[in-house]
């Protein structure tokens, strides 16, 4: 099992900043990629930013130039620095990890784990 713990959400005024953190823990796993998604009421989750194991990143057009995704050296923790926040950014933000696990017998399989979600509210 790969578990994720998110933190950093909250209430912020327009133009403000927040930094989200997502820490992964577990045994015998390797992270292939991590990303941040957000979900508005009644809608599907949409990609905000992603980072691959090699360090390449990608962003939704709506957040380019405002948000920055980064990770620690071991890729156990991923961050999302959110600047110049606007009310349209208000959503529940989820961390997503694409992982690969090796069992005791050497069998490899992959999976996806989602964080619990953290509320980001941008309002005056």
PDB file of C-alpha atoms in Angstrom:
ATOM      1  CA  UNK A   1       0.000   0.000   0.000  1.00  0.00           C
ATOM      2  CA  UNK A   2       1.173   3.455  -0.912  1.00  0.00           C
ATOM      3  CA  UNK A   3      -0.317   6.140   1.257  1.00  0.00           C
ATOM      4  CA  UNK A   4      -0.444   9.861   0.630  1.00  0.00           C
ATOM      5  CA  UNK A   5      -0.865  12.695   3.073  1.00  0.00           C
ATOM      6  CA  UNK A   6      -1.734  16.129   1.760  1.00  0.00           C
ATOM      7  CA  UNK A   7      -1.377  19.434   3.540  1.00  0.00           C
ATOM      8  CA  UNK A   8      -1.254  23.141   2.857  1.00  0.00           C
ATOM      9  CA  UNK A   9      -4.787  23.954   1.800  1.00  0.00           C
ATOM     10  CA  UNK A  10      -6.834  26.718   3.288  1.00  0.00           C
ATOM     11  CA  UNK A  11      -8.468  30.061   2.743  1.00  0.00           C
ATOM     12  CA  UNK A  12      -6.562  32.789   0.956  1.00  0.00           C
ATOM     13  CA  UNK A  13      -7.437  36.144  -0.571  1.00  0.00           C
ATOM     14  CA  UNK A  14      -7.217  36.745  -4.310  1.00  0.00           C
ATOM     15  CA  UNK A  15      -3.643  37.400  -5.306  1.00  0.00           C
ATOM     16  CA  UNK A  16      -2.316  35.390  -2.416  1.00  0.00           C
ATOM     17  CA  UNK A  17      -0.227  32.254  -2.368  1.00  0.00           C
ATOM     18  CA  UNK A  18      -0.385  28.749  -0.980  1.00  0.00           C
ATOM     19  CA  UNK A  19       1.927  25.778  -1.103  1.00  0.00           C
ATOM     20  CA  UNK A  20       0.504  22.284  -1.117  1.00  0.00           C
ATOM     21  CA  UNK A  21       2.515  19.281  -0.007  1.00  0.00           C
ATOM     22  CA  UNK A  22       1.992  15.598  -0.667  1.00  0.00           C
ATOM     23  CA  UNK A  23       4.095  13.002   1.117  1.00  0.00           C
ATOM     24  CA  UNK A  24       4.147   9.388   0.001  1.00  0.00           C
ATOM     25  CA  UNK A  25       4.933   6.463   2.257  1.00  0.00           C
ATOM     26  CA  UNK A  26       4.960   2.709   1.972  1.00  0.00           C
ATOM     27  CA  UNK A  27       7.200  -0.250   1.349  1.00  0.00           C
ATOM     28  CA  UNK A  28       8.875  -1.634  -1.735  1.00  0.00           C
ATOM     29  CA  UNK A  29       7.532   0.862  -4.175  1.00  0.00           C
ATOM     30  CA  UNK A  30       8.871   3.228  -6.763  1.00  0.00           C
ATOM     31  CA  UNK A  31       7.092   6.348  -7.892  1.00  0.00           C
ATOM     32  CA  UNK A  32       6.873   6.804 -11.620  1.00  0.00           C
ATOM     33  CA  UNK A  33       5.117  10.124 -11.503  1.00  0.00           C
ATOM     34  CA  UNK A  34       3.254  12.498  -9.257  1.00  0.00           C
ATOM     35  CA  UNK A  35       0.670  15.078 -10.024  1.00  0.00           C
ATOM     36  CA  UNK A  36      -1.874  17.498  -8.709  1.00  0.00           C
ATOM     37  CA  UNK A  37      -5.489  17.471  -9.783  1.00  0.00           C
ATOM     38  CA  UNK A  38      -8.441  19.560  -8.760  1.00  0.00           C
ATOM     39  CA  UNK A  39     -12.141  18.921  -8.750  1.00  0.00           C
ATOM     40  CA  UNK A  40     -14.958  21.412  -8.910  1.00  0.00           C
ATOM     41  CA  UNK A  41     -18.451  20.413  -7.701  1.00  0.00           C
ATOM     42  CA  UNK A  42     -20.210  18.264 -10.261  1.00  0.00           C
ATOM     43  CA  UNK A  43     -17.161  17.919 -12.473  1.00  0.00           C
ATOM     44  CA  UNK A  44     -14.445  15.381 -13.090  1.00  0.00           C
ATOM     45  CA  UNK A  45     -11.015  15.853 -11.687  1.00  0.00           C
ATOM     46  CA  UNK A  46      -8.730  17.752 -13.991  1.00  0.00           C
ATOM     47  CA  UNK A  47      -4.986  17.860 -14.186  1.00  0.00           C
ATOM     48  CA  UNK A  48      -3.320  20.886 -12.669  1.00  0.00           C
ATOM     49  CA  UNK A  49       0.331  19.907 -12.862  1.00  0.00           C
ATOM     50  CA  UNK A  50       2.392  16.766 -13.156  1.00  0.00           C
ATOM     51  CA  UNK A  51       5.995  15.754 -12.762  1.00  0.00           C
ATOM     52  CA  UNK A  52       7.597  12.604 -14.115  1.00  0.00           C
ATOM     53  CA  UNK A  53      10.362  10.548 -12.578  1.00  0.00           C
ATOM     54  CA  UNK A  54      12.839  12.170 -14.921  1.00  0.00           C
ATOM     55  CA  UNK A  55      11.856  15.626 -13.751  1.00  0.00           C
ATOM     56  CA  UNK A  56       9.823  16.801 -16.709  1.00  0.00           C
ATOM     57  CA  UNK A  57       6.727  18.807 -15.845  1.00  0.00           C
ATOM     58  CA  UNK A  58       3.469  19.730 -17.460  1.00  0.00           C
ATOM     59  CA  UNK A  59       0.745  22.182 -16.539  1.00  0.00           C
ATOM     60  CA  UNK A  60      -2.813  22.962 -17.306  1.00  0.00           C
ATOM     61  CA  UNK A  61      -3.126  26.056 -19.459  1.00  0.00           C
ATOM     62  CA  UNK A  62      -5.184  27.698 -16.749  1.00  0.00           C
ATOM     63  CA  UNK A  63      -2.330  27.646 -14.237  1.00  0.00           C
ATOM     64  CA  UNK A  64       0.739  28.126 -16.417  1.00  0.00           C
ATOM     65  CA  UNK A  65       2.867  30.950 -15.129  1.00  0.00           C
ATOM     66  CA  UNK A  66       1.165  30.923 -11.749  1.00  0.00           C
ATOM     67  CA  UNK A  67       1.698  27.429 -10.338  1.00  0.00           C
ATOM     68  CA  UNK A  68       4.917  25.472  -9.990  1.00  0.00           C
ATOM     69  CA  UNK A  69       5.252  21.779  -9.250  1.00  0.00           C
ATOM     70  CA  UNK A  70       8.399  20.403  -7.673  1.00  0.00           C
ATOM     71  CA  UNK A  71       9.635  17.381  -5.762  1.00  0.00           C
ATOM     72  CA  UNK A  72      12.361  16.350  -3.385  1.00  0.00           C
ATOM     73  CA  UNK A  73      15.323  14.345  -4.571  1.00  0.00           C
ATOM     74  CA  UNK A  74      13.815  10.981  -3.701  1.00  0.00           C
ATOM     75  CA  UNK A  75      10.446  11.945  -5.157  1.00  0.00           C
ATOM     76  CA  UNK A  76       8.750  11.026  -1.912  1.00  0.00           C
ATOM     77  CA  UNK A  77       7.206  14.453  -1.569  1.00  0.00           C
ATOM     78  CA  UNK A  78       5.720  16.672  -4.226  1.00  0.00           C
ATOM     79  CA  UNK A  79       4.838  20.324  -3.842  1.00  0.00           C
ATOM     80  CA  UNK A  80       2.573  22.722  -5.631  1.00  0.00           C
ATOM     81  CA  UNK A  81       3.416  26.380  -5.236  1.00  0.00           C
ATOM     82  CA  UNK A  82       0.363  28.422  -6.123  1.00  0.00           C
ATOM     83  CA  UNK A  83       0.792  32.138  -6.710  1.00  0.00           C
ATOM     84  CA  UNK A  84      -1.552  34.851  -7.924  1.00  0.00           C
ATOM     85  CA  UNK A  85      -4.545  32.838  -6.818  1.00  0.00           C
ATOM     86  CA  UNK A  86      -7.948  33.738  -8.208  1.00  0.00           C
ATOM     87  CA  UNK A  87     -11.436  32.687  -7.082  1.00  0.00           C
ATOM     88  CA  UNK A  88     -11.631  30.284 -10.034  1.00  0.00           C
ATOM     89  CA  UNK A  89      -8.891  28.252  -8.371  1.00  0.00           C
ATOM     90  CA  UNK A  90     -11.284  27.319  -5.566  1.00  0.00           C
ATOM     91  CA  UNK A  91     -11.566  23.539  -5.552  1.00  0.00           C
ATOM     92  CA  UNK A  92     -10.545  20.391  -3.770  1.00  0.00           C
ATOM     93  CA  UNK A  93      -6.995  19.558  -4.751  1.00  0.00           C
ATOM     94  CA  UNK A  94      -5.845  15.961  -4.900  1.00  0.00           C
ATOM     95  CA  UNK A  95      -2.401  14.504  -5.105  1.00  0.00           C
ATOM     96  CA  UNK A  96      -2.001  11.518  -7.407  1.00  0.00           C
ATOM     97  CA  UNK A  97       0.868   9.053  -7.454  1.00  0.00           C
ATOM     98  CA  UNK A  98       1.588   6.502 -10.147  1.00  0.00           C
ATOM     99  CA  UNK A  99       3.628   3.809  -8.487  1.00  0.00           C
ATOM    100  CA  UNK A 100       5.254   0.485  -9.125  1.00  0.00           C
ATOM    101  CA  UNK A 101       5.740  -2.191  -6.485  1.00  0.00           C
ATOM    102  CA  UNK A 102       7.914  -5.272  -6.341  1.00  0.00           C
ATOM    103  CA  UNK A 103       6.735  -8.190  -4.197  1.00  0.00           C
ATOM    104  CA  UNK A 104       8.913 -10.562  -2.220  1.00  0.00           C
ATOM    105  CA  UNK A 105       8.949 -12.941  -5.170  1.00  0.00           C
ATOM    106  CA  UNK A 106       9.985 -10.276  -7.614  1.00  0.00           C
ATOM    107  CA  UNK A 107       6.591  -9.767  -9.187  1.00  0.00           C
ATOM    108  CA  UNK A 108       6.041  -6.210 -10.301  1.00  0.00           C
ATOM    109  CA  UNK A 109       2.769  -4.427 -10.574  1.00  0.00           C
ATOM    110  CA  UNK A 110       1.645  -0.856 -10.668  1.00  0.00           C
ATOM    111  CA  UNK A 111      -1.159   1.208  -9.338  1.00  0.00           C
ATOM    112  CA  UNK A 112      -2.491   4.642  -8.587  1.00  0.00           C
ATOM    113  CA  UNK A 113      -3.063   6.206  -5.201  1.00  0.00           C
ATOM    114  CA  UNK A 114      -4.980   9.393  -4.547  1.00  0.00           C
ATOM    115  CA  UNK A 115      -4.539  11.679  -1.593  1.00  0.00           C
ATOM    116  CA  UNK A 116      -7.403  12.545   0.685  1.00  0.00           C
ATOM    117  CA  UNK A 117      -7.871  15.948  -0.881  1.00  0.00           C
ATOM    118  CA  UNK A 118      -7.325  19.396   0.527  1.00  0.00           C
ATOM    119  CA  UNK A 119      -9.686  22.331   0.140  1.00  0.00           C
ATOM    120  CA  UNK A 120      -8.365  25.514  -1.420  1.00  0.00           C
ATOM    121  CA  UNK A 121     -10.662  28.501  -1.185  1.00  0.00           C
ATOM    122  CA  UNK A 122      -9.813  31.837  -2.764  1.00  0.00           C
ATOM    123  CA  UNK A 123     -12.143  34.531  -1.525  1.00  0.00           C
ATOM    124  CA  UNK A 124     -12.202  38.047  -0.144  1.00  0.00           C
TER     125      UNK A 124
END
